[in-house]
């Protein structure tokens, strides 16, 4: 029974780590979201002056940030607090009523249960260095071409000026929509639709750019840590 509980915790850890991955996908064109309104002064001129390439380039220099991550799909909503610094990332989430904090540093994972003052550690070369998607990853190294990416509007969304960028799939059957911050060149809202027509909305709120405190990615002192690395070796 003890092994079963440990394996269940391992699955929870991997789920939290990868819950932020792959949220880009294809998006559909949609109406203006709540909280966004068209900037009525010089909007058309701004759209013409800023190319998608120059807009996205602003996000390439960002190394550290923190934000609230909200994903809504059908009747499911996930809320997390995220901190990013280089290859390190920390997420603070509530899963089935339990507060769970995950820390990723290269190929080392920690899942921390604050209420119980215990944590699980997983280090494995089998997994390699994991990459969790951040706002900047939606635009980094994008295959920018006029027939795929297009700035269509300038709006004020969530209190900041954004460029609305549509992304059309190669077969031109699906379209994504991103609200990209004018100052940092990274999206704070993304709308997507899967092949079954289900819409997913990803939002990055309370975005703060800059170096994170040194202790952000460290476990508190006195936490009981269980190393699950050996168990992973026995999983086919």
mmCIF file with all atom_site columns, C-alpha atoms in Angstrom:
data_model
loop_
_atom_site.group_PDB
_atom_site.id
_atom_site.type_symbol
_atom_site.label_atom_id
_atom_site.label_alt_id
_atom_site.label_comp_id
_atom_site.label_asym_id
_atom_site.label_entity_id
_atom_site.label_seq_id
_atom_site.pdbx_PDB_ins_code
_atom_site.Cartn_x
_atom_site.Cartn_y
_atom_site.Cartn_z
_atom_site.occupancy
_atom_site.B_iso_or_equiv
_atom_site.pdbx_formal_charge
_atom_site.auth_seq_id
_atom_site.auth_comp_id
_atom_site.auth_asym_id
_atom_site.auth_atom_id
_atom_site.pdbx_PDB_model_num
ATOM 1   C CA . UNK A 1 1   ? 0.000   0.000  0.000   1.00 0.00 ? 1   UNK A CA 1
ATOM 2   C CA . UNK A 1 2   ? 2.904   2.291  0.732   1.00 0.00 ? 2   UNK A CA 1
ATOM 3   C CA . UNK A 1 3   ? 4.271   1.798  -2.784  1.00 0.00 ? 3   UNK A CA 1
ATOM 4   C CA . UNK A 1 4   ? 0.874   2.594  -4.276  1.00 0.00 ? 4   UNK A CA 1
ATOM 5   C CA . UNK A 1 5   ? 0.645   5.868  -2.364  1.00 0.00 ? 5   UNK A CA 1
ATOM 6   C CA . UNK A 1 6   ? 4.163   6.828  -3.459  1.00 0.00 ? 6   UNK A CA 1
ATOM 7   C CA . UNK A 1 7   ? 3.357   6.081  -7.083  1.00 0.00 ? 7   UNK A CA 1
ATOM 8   C CA . UNK A 1 8   ? 0.160   8.144  -6.855  1.00 0.00 ? 8   UNK A CA 1
ATOM 9   C CA . UNK A 1 9   ? 2.141   11.083 -5.529  1.00 0.00 ? 9   UNK A CA 1
ATOM 10  C CA . UNK A 1 10  ? 4.615   10.690 -8.382  1.00 0.00 ? 10  UNK A CA 1
ATOM 11  C CA . UNK A 1 11  ? 1.777   10.909 -10.891 1.00 0.00 ? 11  UNK A CA 1
ATOM 12  C CA . UNK A 1 12  ? 0.496   14.041 -9.179  1.00 0.00 ? 12  UNK A CA 1
ATOM 13  C CA . UNK A 1 13  ? 3.958   15.569 -9.408  1.00 0.00 ? 13  UNK A CA 1
ATOM 14  C CA . UNK A 1 14  ? 4.281   14.869 -13.130 1.00 0.00 ? 14  UNK A CA 1
ATOM 15  C CA . UNK A 1 15  ? 0.715   16.127 -13.720 1.00 0.00 ? 15  UNK A CA 1
ATOM 16  C CA . UNK A 1 16  ? 1.433   19.461 -12.048 1.00 0.00 ? 16  UNK A CA 1
ATOM 17  C CA . UNK A 1 17  ? 4.731   19.896 -13.867 1.00 0.00 ? 17  UNK A CA 1
ATOM 18  C CA . UNK A 1 18  ? 3.211   19.271 -17.269 1.00 0.00 ? 18  UNK A CA 1
ATOM 19  C CA . UNK A 1 19  ? -0.152  20.975 -16.691 1.00 0.00 ? 19  UNK A CA 1
ATOM 20  C CA . UNK A 1 20  ? 1.386   24.122 -18.136 1.00 0.00 ? 20  UNK A CA 1
ATOM 21  C CA . UNK A 1 21  ? 2.778   22.448 -21.229 1.00 0.00 ? 21  UNK A CA 1
ATOM 22  C CA . UNK A 1 22  ? 1.151   22.478 -24.631 1.00 0.00 ? 22  UNK A CA 1
ATOM 23  C CA . UNK A 1 23  ? -1.494  25.102 -23.998 1.00 0.00 ? 23  UNK A CA 1
ATOM 24  C CA . UNK A 1 24  ? -0.778  26.861 -27.281 1.00 0.00 ? 24  UNK A CA 1
ATOM 25  C CA . UNK A 1 25  ? -2.340  24.784 -29.993 1.00 0.00 ? 25  UNK A CA 1
ATOM 26  C CA . UNK A 1 26  ? -4.630  26.175 -32.644 1.00 0.00 ? 26  UNK A CA 1
ATOM 27  C CA . UNK A 1 27  ? -7.083  28.928 -31.826 1.00 0.00 ? 27  UNK A CA 1
ATOM 28  C CA . UNK A 1 28  ? -10.219 30.229 -33.394 1.00 0.00 ? 28  UNK A CA 1
ATOM 29  C CA . UNK A 1 29  ? -11.162 33.755 -34.225 1.00 0.00 ? 29  UNK A CA 1
ATOM 30  C CA . UNK A 1 30  ? -13.525 35.140 -31.596 1.00 0.00 ? 30  UNK A CA 1
ATOM 31  C CA . UNK A 1 31  ? -15.227 38.253 -30.366 1.00 0.00 ? 31  UNK A CA 1
ATOM 32  C CA . UNK A 1 32  ? -13.597 40.762 -28.063 1.00 0.00 ? 32  UNK A CA 1
ATOM 33  C CA . UNK A 1 33  ? -13.216 39.203 -24.563 1.00 0.00 ? 33  UNK A CA 1
ATOM 34  C CA . UNK A 1 34  ? -14.522 40.702 -21.367 1.00 0.00 ? 34  UNK A CA 1
ATOM 35  C CA . UNK A 1 35  ? -11.977 43.154 -20.009 1.00 0.00 ? 35  UNK A CA 1
ATOM 36  C CA . UNK A 1 36  ? -10.736 44.241 -23.440 1.00 0.00 ? 36  UNK A CA 1
ATOM 37  C CA . UNK A 1 37  ? -11.745 47.263 -25.445 1.00 0.00 ? 37  UNK A CA 1
ATOM 38  C CA . UNK A 1 38  ? -10.503 48.768 -28.654 1.00 0.00 ? 38  UNK A CA 1
ATOM 39  C CA . UNK A 1 39  ? -8.006  51.563 -28.173 1.00 0.00 ? 39  UNK A CA 1
ATOM 40  C CA . UNK A 1 40  ? -9.784  54.418 -29.914 1.00 0.00 ? 40  UNK A CA 1
ATOM 41  C CA . UNK A 1 41  ? -6.787  56.709 -30.440 1.00 0.00 ? 41  UNK A CA 1
ATOM 42  C CA . UNK A 1 42  ? -4.339  55.945 -33.195 1.00 0.00 ? 42  UNK A CA 1
ATOM 43  C CA . UNK A 1 43  ? -5.163  52.250 -33.178 1.00 0.00 ? 43  UNK A CA 1
ATOM 44  C CA . UNK A 1 44  ? -5.049  51.814 -36.934 1.00 0.00 ? 44  UNK A CA 1
ATOM 45  C CA . UNK A 1 45  ? -1.712  53.607 -37.150 1.00 0.00 ? 45  UNK A CA 1
ATOM 46  C CA . UNK A 1 46  ? -0.252  51.464 -34.338 1.00 0.00 ? 46  UNK A CA 1
ATOM 47  C CA . UNK A 1 47  ? -1.265  48.285 -36.127 1.00 0.00 ? 47  UNK A CA 1
ATOM 48  C CA . UNK A 1 48  ? 0.486   49.427 -39.272 1.00 0.00 ? 48  UNK A CA 1
ATOM 49  C CA . UNK A 1 49  ? 3.661   50.541 -37.478 1.00 0.00 ? 49  UNK A CA 1
ATOM 50  C CA . UNK A 1 50  ? 4.324   47.347 -35.482 1.00 0.00 ? 50  UNK A CA 1
ATOM 51  C CA . UNK A 1 51  ? 5.199   44.196 -37.378 1.00 0.00 ? 51  UNK A CA 1
ATOM 52  C CA . UNK A 1 52  ? 4.662   40.803 -35.768 1.00 0.00 ? 52  UNK A CA 1
ATOM 53  C CA . UNK A 1 53  ? 8.404   40.164 -35.931 1.00 0.00 ? 53  UNK A CA 1
ATOM 54  C CA . UNK A 1 54  ? 9.359   43.325 -34.034 1.00 0.00 ? 54  UNK A CA 1
ATOM 55  C CA . UNK A 1 55  ? 6.589   42.705 -31.511 1.00 0.00 ? 55  UNK A CA 1
ATOM 56  C CA . UNK A 1 56  ? 7.647   39.134 -30.743 1.00 0.00 ? 56  UNK A CA 1
ATOM 57  C CA . UNK A 1 57  ? 11.327  40.122 -30.564 1.00 0.00 ? 57  UNK A CA 1
ATOM 58  C CA . UNK A 1 58  ? 10.633  42.077 -27.386 1.00 0.00 ? 58  UNK A CA 1
ATOM 59  C CA . UNK A 1 59  ? 9.901   38.869 -25.485 1.00 0.00 ? 59  UNK A CA 1
ATOM 60  C CA . UNK A 1 60  ? 13.132  37.086 -26.404 1.00 0.00 ? 60  UNK A CA 1
ATOM 61  C CA . UNK A 1 61  ? 15.190  38.898 -23.755 1.00 0.00 ? 61  UNK A CA 1
ATOM 62  C CA . UNK A 1 62  ? 12.898  38.065 -20.844 1.00 0.00 ? 62  UNK A CA 1
ATOM 63  C CA . UNK A 1 63  ? 14.433  35.576 -18.399 1.00 0.00 ? 63  UNK A CA 1
ATOM 64  C CA . UNK A 1 64  ? 12.488  36.054 -15.175 1.00 0.00 ? 64  UNK A CA 1
ATOM 65  C CA . UNK A 1 65  ? 8.793   36.569 -14.516 1.00 0.00 ? 65  UNK A CA 1
ATOM 66  C CA . UNK A 1 66  ? 5.888   35.682 -12.260 1.00 0.00 ? 66  UNK A CA 1
ATOM 67  C CA . UNK A 1 67  ? 2.198   35.524 -13.103 1.00 0.00 ? 67  UNK A CA 1
ATOM 68  C CA . UNK A 1 68  ? -1.182  34.007 -12.328 1.00 0.00 ? 68  UNK A CA 1
ATOM 69  C CA . UNK A 1 69  ? -2.003  31.239 -14.785 1.00 0.00 ? 69  UNK A CA 1
ATOM 70  C CA . UNK A 1 70  ? -5.661  30.635 -15.568 1.00 0.00 ? 70  UNK A CA 1
ATOM 71  C CA . UNK A 1 71  ? -6.877  28.059 -18.057 1.00 0.00 ? 71  UNK A CA 1
ATOM 72  C CA . UNK A 1 72  ? -10.553 27.559 -18.809 1.00 0.00 ? 72  UNK A CA 1
ATOM 73  C CA . UNK A 1 73  ? -11.793 24.676 -20.917 1.00 0.00 ? 73  UNK A CA 1
ATOM 74  C CA . UNK A 1 74  ? -15.418 23.617 -21.065 1.00 0.00 ? 74  UNK A CA 1
ATOM 75  C CA . UNK A 1 75  ? -16.488 23.372 -17.402 1.00 0.00 ? 75  UNK A CA 1
ATOM 76  C CA . UNK A 1 76  ? -12.936 23.056 -16.013 1.00 0.00 ? 76  UNK A CA 1
ATOM 77  C CA . UNK A 1 77  ? -10.891 25.954 -14.656 1.00 0.00 ? 77  UNK A CA 1
ATOM 78  C CA . UNK A 1 78  ? -7.305  25.656 -13.414 1.00 0.00 ? 78  UNK A CA 1
ATOM 79  C CA . UNK A 1 79  ? -5.662  28.441 -11.412 1.00 0.00 ? 79  UNK A CA 1
ATOM 80  C CA . UNK A 1 80  ? -1.968  28.521 -10.560 1.00 0.00 ? 80  UNK A CA 1
ATOM 81  C CA . UNK A 1 81  ? 0.668   30.982 -9.473  1.00 0.00 ? 81  UNK A CA 1
ATOM 82  C CA . UNK A 1 82  ? 3.896   30.640 -11.462 1.00 0.00 ? 82  UNK A CA 1
ATOM 83  C CA . UNK A 1 83  ? 7.461   31.893 -11.034 1.00 0.00 ? 83  UNK A CA 1
ATOM 84  C CA . UNK A 1 84  ? 10.104  31.540 -13.770 1.00 0.00 ? 84  UNK A CA 1
ATOM 85  C CA . UNK A 1 85  ? 13.836  32.251 -13.720 1.00 0.00 ? 85  UNK A CA 1
ATOM 86  C CA . UNK A 1 86  ? 15.934  30.861 -16.564 1.00 0.00 ? 86  UNK A CA 1
ATOM 87  C CA . UNK A 1 87  ? 15.450  27.062 -16.544 1.00 0.00 ? 87  UNK A CA 1
ATOM 88  C CA . UNK A 1 88  ? 13.760  27.072 -13.136 1.00 0.00 ? 88  UNK A CA 1
ATOM 89  C CA . UNK A 1 89  ? 10.025  27.184 -12.636 1.00 0.00 ? 89  UNK A CA 1
ATOM 90  C CA . UNK A 1 90  ? 7.746   27.006 -9.614  1.00 0.00 ? 90  UNK A CA 1
ATOM 91  C CA . UNK A 1 91  ? 3.981   26.478 -9.610  1.00 0.00 ? 91  UNK A CA 1
ATOM 92  C CA . UNK A 1 92  ? 1.569   26.871 -6.706  1.00 0.00 ? 92  UNK A CA 1
ATOM 93  C CA . UNK A 1 93  ? -1.754  25.132 -7.354  1.00 0.00 ? 93  UNK A CA 1
ATOM 94  C CA . UNK A 1 94  ? -4.751  23.628 -5.606  1.00 0.00 ? 94  UNK A CA 1
ATOM 95  C CA . UNK A 1 95  ? -5.580  20.089 -6.761  1.00 0.00 ? 95  UNK A CA 1
ATOM 96  C CA . UNK A 1 96  ? -8.746  18.484 -5.372  1.00 0.00 ? 96  UNK A CA 1
ATOM 97  C CA . UNK A 1 97  ? -8.674  20.879 -2.453  1.00 0.00 ? 97  UNK A CA 1
ATOM 98  C CA . UNK A 1 98  ? -5.009  20.237 -1.618  1.00 0.00 ? 98  UNK A CA 1
ATOM 99  C CA . UNK A 1 99  ? -2.338  22.925 -1.963  1.00 0.00 ? 99  UNK A CA 1
ATOM 100 C CA . UNK A 1 100 ? 0.560   21.557 -4.019  1.00 0.00 ? 100 UNK A CA 1
ATOM 101 C CA . UNK A 1 101 ? 3.767   23.400 -4.926  1.00 0.00 ? 101 UNK A CA 1
ATOM 102 C CA . UNK A 1 102 ? 5.978   22.059 -7.712  1.00 0.00 ? 102 UNK A CA 1
ATOM 103 C CA . UNK A 1 103 ? 9.538   23.162 -8.398  1.00 0.00 ? 103 UNK A CA 1
ATOM 104 C CA . UNK A 1 104 ? 11.408  22.234 -11.577 1.00 0.00 ? 104 UNK A CA 1
ATOM 105 C CA . UNK A 1 105 ? 15.144  22.762 -12.018 1.00 0.00 ? 105 UNK A CA 1
ATOM 106 C CA . UNK A 1 106 ? 16.469  21.022 -15.123 1.00 0.00 ? 106 UNK A CA 1
ATOM 107 C CA . UNK A 1 107 ? 15.799  17.302 -14.650 1.00 0.00 ? 107 UNK A CA 1
ATOM 108 C CA . UNK A 1 108 ? 15.063  17.627 -10.918 1.00 0.00 ? 108 UNK A CA 1
ATOM 109 C CA . UNK A 1 109 ? 11.462  17.874 -9.711  1.00 0.00 ? 109 UNK A CA 1
ATOM 110 C CA . UNK A 1 110 ? 10.065  18.652 -6.281  1.00 0.00 ? 110 UNK A CA 1
ATOM 111 C CA . UNK A 1 111 ? 6.436   18.321 -5.262  1.00 0.00 ? 111 UNK A CA 1
ATOM 112 C CA . UNK A 1 112 ? 5.832   20.018 -1.928  1.00 0.00 ? 112 UNK A CA 1
ATOM 113 C CA . UNK A 1 113 ? 2.752   19.634 0.282   1.00 0.00 ? 113 UNK A CA 1
ATOM 114 C CA . UNK A 1 114 ? 2.839   22.729 2.568   1.00 0.00 ? 114 UNK A CA 1
ATOM 115 C CA . UNK A 1 115 ? 0.105   21.538 4.917   1.00 0.00 ? 115 UNK A CA 1
ATOM 116 C CA . UNK A 1 116 ? 2.004   18.324 5.643   1.00 0.00 ? 116 UNK A CA 1
ATOM 117 C CA . UNK A 1 117 ? 5.514   19.788 5.565   1.00 0.00 ? 117 UNK A CA 1
ATOM 118 C CA . UNK A 1 118 ? 6.709   17.030 3.252   1.00 0.00 ? 118 UNK A CA 1
ATOM 119 C CA . UNK A 1 119 ? 7.963   16.843 -0.311  1.00 0.00 ? 119 UNK A CA 1
ATOM 120 C CA . UNK A 1 120 ? 8.861   14.368 -3.037  1.00 0.00 ? 120 UNK A CA 1
ATOM 121 C CA . UNK A 1 121 ? 12.027  14.650 -5.087  1.00 0.00 ? 121 UNK A CA 1
ATOM 122 C CA . UNK A 1 122 ? 12.563  13.144 -8.513  1.00 0.00 ? 122 UNK A CA 1
ATOM 123 C CA . UNK A 1 123 ? 15.840  13.320 -10.405 1.00 0.00 ? 123 UNK A CA 1
ATOM 124 C CA . UNK A 1 124 ? 16.187  11.307 -13.569 1.00 0.00 ? 124 UNK A CA 1
ATOM 125 C CA . UNK A 1 125 ? 18.230  11.496 -16.741 1.00 0.00 ? 125 UNK A CA 1
ATOM 126 C CA . UNK A 1 126 ? 15.474  9.423  -18.356 1.00 0.00 ? 126 UNK A CA 1
ATOM 127 C CA . UNK A 1 127 ? 13.217  12.457 -18.364 1.00 0.00 ? 127 UNK A CA 1
ATOM 128 C CA . UNK A 1 128 ? 15.916  14.889 -19.438 1.00 0.00 ? 128 UNK A CA 1
ATOM 129 C CA . UNK A 1 129 ? 15.559  18.611 -18.912 1.00 0.00 ? 129 UNK A CA 1
ATOM 130 C CA . UNK A 1 130 ? 11.872  19.513 -19.006 1.00 0.00 ? 130 UNK A CA 1
ATOM 131 C CA . UNK A 1 131 ? 10.573  22.686 -20.616 1.00 0.00 ? 131 UNK A CA 1
ATOM 132 C CA . UNK A 1 132 ? 7.436   24.217 -19.175 1.00 0.00 ? 132 UNK A CA 1
ATOM 133 C CA . UNK A 1 133 ? 5.654   26.617 -21.472 1.00 0.00 ? 133 UNK A CA 1
ATOM 134 C CA . UNK A 1 134 ? 5.618   30.254 -20.379 1.00 0.00 ? 134 UNK A CA 1
ATOM 135 C CA . UNK A 1 135 ? 3.959   33.270 -22.042 1.00 0.00 ? 135 UNK A CA 1
ATOM 136 C CA . UNK A 1 136 ? 7.158   33.962 -23.997 1.00 0.00 ? 136 UNK A CA 1
ATOM 137 C CA . UNK A 1 137 ? 7.186   30.446 -25.475 1.00 0.00 ? 137 UNK A CA 1
ATOM 138 C CA . UNK A 1 138 ? 4.024   31.139 -27.466 1.00 0.00 ? 138 UNK A CA 1
ATOM 139 C CA . UNK A 1 139 ? 5.928   33.639 -29.591 1.00 0.00 ? 139 UNK A CA 1
ATOM 140 C CA . UNK A 1 140 ? 9.558   32.509 -29.344 1.00 0.00 ? 140 UNK A CA 1
ATOM 141 C CA . UNK A 1 141 ? 11.000  31.035 -32.543 1.00 0.00 ? 141 UNK A CA 1
ATOM 142 C CA . UNK A 1 142 ? 7.627   31.365 -34.248 1.00 0.00 ? 142 UNK A CA 1
ATOM 143 C CA . UNK A 1 143 ? 7.519   30.762 -37.992 1.00 0.00 ? 143 UNK A CA 1
ATOM 144 C CA . UNK A 1 144 ? 6.439   34.315 -38.776 1.00 0.00 ? 144 UNK A CA 1
ATOM 145 C CA . UNK A 1 145 ? 4.984   34.880 -42.218 1.00 0.00 ? 145 UNK A CA 1
ATOM 146 C CA . UNK A 1 146 ? 2.237   37.239 -43.433 1.00 0.00 ? 146 UNK A CA 1
ATOM 147 C CA . UNK A 1 147 ? -0.098  34.373 -44.319 1.00 0.00 ? 147 UNK A CA 1
ATOM 148 C CA . UNK A 1 148 ? 0.177   32.878 -40.800 1.00 0.00 ? 148 UNK A CA 1
ATOM 149 C CA . UNK A 1 149 ? 0.668   35.743 -38.327 1.00 0.00 ? 149 UNK A CA 1
ATOM 150 C CA . UNK A 1 150 ? -1.135  39.039 -38.610 1.00 0.00 ? 150 UNK A CA 1
ATOM 151 C CA . UNK A 1 151 ? -1.688  42.017 -36.279 1.00 0.00 ? 151 UNK A CA 1
ATOM 152 C CA . UNK A 1 152 ? -5.355  42.900 -36.650 1.00 0.00 ? 152 UNK A CA 1
ATOM 153 C CA . UNK A 1 153 ? -6.087  45.360 -33.843 1.00 0.00 ? 153 UNK A CA 1
ATOM 154 C CA . UNK A 1 154 ? -4.760  47.394 -30.925 1.00 0.00 ? 154 UNK A CA 1
ATOM 155 C CA . UNK A 1 155 ? -6.748  47.057 -27.714 1.00 0.00 ? 155 UNK A CA 1
ATOM 156 C CA . UNK A 1 156 ? -6.523  47.712 -24.003 1.00 0.00 ? 156 UNK A CA 1
ATOM 157 C CA . UNK A 1 157 ? -6.856  44.393 -22.238 1.00 0.00 ? 157 UNK A CA 1
ATOM 158 C CA . UNK A 1 158 ? -6.513  43.845 -18.487 1.00 0.00 ? 158 UNK A CA 1
ATOM 159 C CA . UNK A 1 159 ? -5.264  47.402 -18.126 1.00 0.00 ? 159 UNK A CA 1
ATOM 160 C CA . UNK A 1 160 ? -2.403  47.241 -20.652 1.00 0.00 ? 160 UNK A CA 1
ATOM 161 C CA . UNK A 1 161 ? -2.102  47.964 -24.361 1.00 0.00 ? 161 UNK A CA 1
ATOM 162 C CA . UNK A 1 162 ? -2.035  44.832 -26.500 1.00 0.00 ? 162 UNK A CA 1
ATOM 163 C CA . UNK A 1 163 ? -1.771  43.891 -30.129 1.00 0.00 ? 163 UNK A CA 1
ATOM 164 C CA . UNK A 1 164 ? -4.331  41.313 -31.226 1.00 0.00 ? 164 UNK A CA 1
ATOM 165 C CA . UNK A 1 165 ? -2.532  38.744 -33.370 1.00 0.00 ? 165 UNK A CA 1
ATOM 166 C CA . UNK A 1 166 ? -4.285  36.045 -35.357 1.00 0.00 ? 166 UNK A CA 1
ATOM 167 C CA . UNK A 1 167 ? -2.466  32.855 -36.314 1.00 0.00 ? 167 UNK A CA 1
ATOM 168 C CA . UNK A 1 168 ? -3.788  30.785 -39.205 1.00 0.00 ? 168 UNK A CA 1
ATOM 169 C CA . UNK A 1 169 ? -2.938  27.096 -39.532 1.00 0.00 ? 169 UNK A CA 1
ATOM 170 C CA . UNK A 1 170 ? -1.139  25.907 -42.699 1.00 0.00 ? 170 UNK A CA 1
ATOM 171 C CA . UNK A 1 171 ? -4.344  24.344 -44.035 1.00 0.00 ? 171 UNK A CA 1
ATOM 172 C CA . UNK A 1 172 ? -6.166  27.609 -43.240 1.00 0.00 ? 172 UNK A CA 1
ATOM 173 C CA . UNK A 1 173 ? -8.947  25.686 -41.498 1.00 0.00 ? 173 UNK A CA 1
ATOM 174 C CA . UNK A 1 174 ? -8.194  26.883 -37.969 1.00 0.00 ? 174 UNK A CA 1
ATOM 175 C CA . UNK A 1 175 ? -7.210  30.204 -36.483 1.00 0.00 ? 175 UNK A CA 1
ATOM 176 C CA . UNK A 1 176 ? -5.724  31.209 -33.164 1.00 0.00 ? 176 UNK A CA 1
ATOM 177 C CA . UNK A 1 177 ? -5.972  34.542 -31.446 1.00 0.00 ? 177 UNK A CA 1
ATOM 178 C CA . UNK A 1 178 ? -3.507  36.120 -29.031 1.00 0.00 ? 178 UNK A CA 1
ATOM 179 C CA . UNK A 1 179 ? -3.553  39.348 -27.046 1.00 0.00 ? 179 UNK A CA 1
ATOM 180 C CA . UNK A 1 180 ? 0.136   40.304 -27.016 1.00 0.00 ? 180 UNK A CA 1
ATOM 181 C CA . UNK A 1 181 ? 1.441   42.974 -24.652 1.00 0.00 ? 181 UNK A CA 1
ATOM 182 C CA . UNK A 1 182 ? 2.861   45.936 -26.533 1.00 0.00 ? 182 UNK A CA 1
ATOM 183 C CA . UNK A 1 183 ? 5.629   46.564 -23.982 1.00 0.00 ? 183 UNK A CA 1
ATOM 184 C CA . UNK A 1 184 ? 6.957   43.011 -23.486 1.00 0.00 ? 184 UNK A CA 1
ATOM 185 C CA . UNK A 1 185 ? 5.906   41.297 -26.705 1.00 0.00 ? 185 UNK A CA 1
ATOM 186 C CA . UNK A 1 186 ? 4.348   38.296 -24.943 1.00 0.00 ? 186 UNK A CA 1
ATOM 187 C CA . UNK A 1 187 ? 0.701   37.156 -24.917 1.00 0.00 ? 187 UNK A CA 1
ATOM 188 C CA . UNK A 1 188 ? -1.485  37.516 -21.836 1.00 0.00 ? 188 UNK A CA 1
ATOM 189 C CA . UNK A 1 189 ? -4.547  35.881 -23.376 1.00 0.00 ? 189 UNK A CA 1
ATOM 190 C CA . UNK A 1 190 ? -4.794  33.042 -25.894 1.00 0.00 ? 190 UNK A CA 1
ATOM 191 C CA . UNK A 1 191 ? -7.922  31.502 -27.343 1.00 0.00 ? 191 UNK A CA 1
ATOM 192 C CA . UNK A 1 192 ? -7.776  28.084 -28.974 1.00 0.00 ? 192 UNK A CA 1
ATOM 193 C CA . UNK A 1 193 ? -10.146 25.455 -30.310 1.00 0.00 ? 193 UNK A CA 1
ATOM 194 C CA . UNK A 1 194 ? -9.417  21.744 -30.565 1.00 0.00 ? 194 UNK A CA 1
ATOM 195 C CA . UNK A 1 195 ? -10.555 19.554 -33.510 1.00 0.00 ? 195 UNK A CA 1
ATOM 196 C CA . UNK A 1 196 ? -13.771 18.747 -31.623 1.00 0.00 ? 196 UNK A CA 1
ATOM 197 C CA . UNK A 1 197 ? -14.704 22.416 -31.395 1.00 0.00 ? 197 UNK A CA 1
ATOM 198 C CA . UNK A 1 198 ? -13.974 22.783 -27.673 1.00 0.00 ? 198 UNK A CA 1
ATOM 199 C CA . UNK A 1 199 ? -12.615 26.226 -26.814 1.00 0.00 ? 199 UNK A CA 1
ATOM 200 C CA . UNK A 1 200 ? -9.751  26.740 -24.384 1.00 0.00 ? 200 UNK A CA 1
ATOM 201 C CA . UNK A 1 201 ? -8.821  30.131 -22.963 1.00 0.00 ? 201 UNK A CA 1
ATOM 202 C CA . UNK A 1 202 ? -5.416  30.681 -21.397 1.00 0.00 ? 202 UNK A CA 1
ATOM 203 C CA . UNK A 1 203 ? -4.728  33.858 -19.425 1.00 0.00 ? 203 UNK A CA 1
ATOM 204 C CA . UNK A 1 204 ? -1.599  35.198 -17.759 1.00 0.00 ? 204 UNK A CA 1
ATOM 205 C CA . UNK A 1 205 ? -2.579  37.818 -15.191 1.00 0.00 ? 205 UNK A CA 1
ATOM 206 C CA . UNK A 1 206 ? -0.641  39.959 -12.685 1.00 0.00 ? 206 UNK A CA 1
ATOM 207 C CA . UNK A 1 207 ? 2.446   39.588 -14.864 1.00 0.00 ? 207 UNK A CA 1
ATOM 208 C CA . UNK A 1 208 ? 5.648   40.862 -13.251 1.00 0.00 ? 208 UNK A CA 1
ATOM 209 C CA . UNK A 1 209 ? 8.864   40.862 -15.279 1.00 0.00 ? 209 UNK A CA 1
ATOM 210 C CA . UNK A 1 210 ? 12.268  40.665 -13.619 1.00 0.00 ? 210 UNK A CA 1
ATOM 211 C CA . UNK A 1 211 ? 14.656  38.573 -11.571 1.00 0.00 ? 211 UNK A CA 1
ATOM 212 C CA . UNK A 1 212 ? 12.990  36.442 -8.905  1.00 0.00 ? 212 UNK A CA 1
ATOM 213 C CA . UNK A 1 213 ? 14.118  36.313 -5.242  1.00 0.00 ? 213 UNK A CA 1
ATOM 214 C CA . UNK A 1 214 ? 16.888  33.760 -4.662  1.00 0.00 ? 214 UNK A CA 1
ATOM 215 C CA . UNK A 1 215 ? 14.811  31.599 -2.310  1.00 0.00 ? 215 UNK A CA 1
ATOM 216 C CA . UNK A 1 216 ? 11.843  31.337 -4.684  1.00 0.00 ? 216 UNK A CA 1
ATOM 217 C CA . UNK A 1 217 ? 12.882  27.920 -5.988  1.00 0.00 ? 217 UNK A CA 1
ATOM 218 C CA . UNK A 1 218 ? 14.009  26.461 -2.664  1.00 0.00 ? 218 UNK A CA 1
ATOM 219 C CA . UNK A 1 219 ? 12.066  24.292 -0.244  1.00 0.00 ? 219 UNK A CA 1
ATOM 220 C CA . UNK A 1 220 ? 11.519  25.728 3.234   1.00 0.00 ? 220 UNK A CA 1
ATOM 221 C CA . UNK A 1 221 ? 13.861  24.508 5.966   1.00 0.00 ? 221 UNK A CA 1
ATOM 222 C CA . UNK A 1 222 ? 12.739  21.449 7.880   1.00 0.00 ? 222 UNK A CA 1
ATOM 223 C CA . UNK A 1 223 ? 10.685  19.862 5.099   1.00 0.00 ? 223 UNK A CA 1
ATOM 224 C CA . UNK A 1 224 ? 10.743  16.050 5.006   1.00 0.00 ? 224 UNK A CA 1
ATOM 225 C CA . UNK A 1 225 ? 11.879  15.019 1.499   1.00 0.00 ? 225 UNK A CA 1
ATOM 226 C CA . UNK A 1 226 ? 11.273  11.588 -0.052  1.00 0.00 ? 226 UNK A CA 1
ATOM 227 C CA . UNK A 1 227 ? 13.440  10.704 -3.056  1.00 0.00 ? 227 UNK A CA 1
ATOM 228 C CA . UNK A 1 228 ? 11.336  8.865  -5.669  1.00 0.00 ? 228 UNK A CA 1
ATOM 229 C CA . UNK A 1 229 ? 14.121  8.573  -8.258  1.00 0.00 ? 229 UNK A CA 1
ATOM 230 C CA . UNK A 1 230 ? 14.749  4.870  -7.583  1.00 0.00 ? 230 UNK A CA 1
ATOM 231 C CA . UNK A 1 231 ? 11.089  4.044  -8.076  1.00 0.00 ? 231 UNK A CA 1
ATOM 232 C CA . UNK A 1 232 ? 11.143  5.682  -11.508 1.00 0.00 ? 232 UNK A CA 1
ATOM 233 C CA . UNK A 1 233 ? 13.874  3.287  -12.655 1.00 0.00 ? 233 UNK A CA 1
ATOM 234 C CA . UNK A 1 234 ? 11.494  0.367  -12.100 1.00 0.00 ? 234 UNK A CA 1
ATOM 235 C CA . UNK A 1 235 ? 8.720   1.863  -14.235 1.00 0.00 ? 235 UNK A CA 1
ATOM 236 C CA . UNK A 1 236 ? 8.741   0.476  -17.829 1.00 0.00 ? 236 UNK A CA 1
#
